[in-house]
XYZ file of C-alpha atoms in Angstrom:
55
model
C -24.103 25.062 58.787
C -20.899 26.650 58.936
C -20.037 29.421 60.959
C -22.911 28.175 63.311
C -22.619 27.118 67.442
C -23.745 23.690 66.238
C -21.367 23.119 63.540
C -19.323 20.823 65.055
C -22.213 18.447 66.221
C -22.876 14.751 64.929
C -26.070 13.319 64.783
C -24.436 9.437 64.989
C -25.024 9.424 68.509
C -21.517 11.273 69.838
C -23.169 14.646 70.914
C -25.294 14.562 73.310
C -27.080 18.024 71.871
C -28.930 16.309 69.513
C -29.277 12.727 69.771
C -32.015 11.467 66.913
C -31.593 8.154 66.416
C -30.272 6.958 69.544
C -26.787 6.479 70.941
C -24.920 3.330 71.794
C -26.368 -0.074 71.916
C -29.999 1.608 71.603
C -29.043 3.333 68.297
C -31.414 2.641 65.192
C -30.445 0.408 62.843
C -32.131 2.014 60.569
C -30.035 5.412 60.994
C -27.724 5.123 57.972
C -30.679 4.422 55.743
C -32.141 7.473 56.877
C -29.782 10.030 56.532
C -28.878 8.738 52.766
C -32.932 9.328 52.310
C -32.252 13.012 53.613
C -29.472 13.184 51.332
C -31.481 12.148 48.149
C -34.365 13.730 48.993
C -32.542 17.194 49.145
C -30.598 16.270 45.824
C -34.057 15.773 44.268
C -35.657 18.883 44.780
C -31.767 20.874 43.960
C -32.385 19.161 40.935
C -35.792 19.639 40.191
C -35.581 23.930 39.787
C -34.678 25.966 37.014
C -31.190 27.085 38.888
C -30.310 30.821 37.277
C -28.160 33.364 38.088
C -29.516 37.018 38.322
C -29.031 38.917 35.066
């Protein structure tokens, strides 16, 4: 998020803050898969309200 202490983190295994699918020669294979799920699943349910703006 921005403006947060944790902005500037990656999840691809660079920071070792947050490390969730591995780093290095363990990393997941499966870890660019994932993240595109993430990134559809959120894009589903934007998608799926009735978006309005206050009247």
């Amino acid at each position: 998020m921005p403006g947060s202490k944790y902005e500037h983190i990656d999840v691809r295994g660079n920071d070792f803050e947050v490390i969730p699918f591995g780093a290095g020669r363990r990393i997941c294979p499966g870890m660019s898969m994932g993240i595109s799920m993430v990134q559809l699943m959120v894009a589903a349910l934007v998608h799926g309200f009735d978006w309005e703006l206050p009247a």
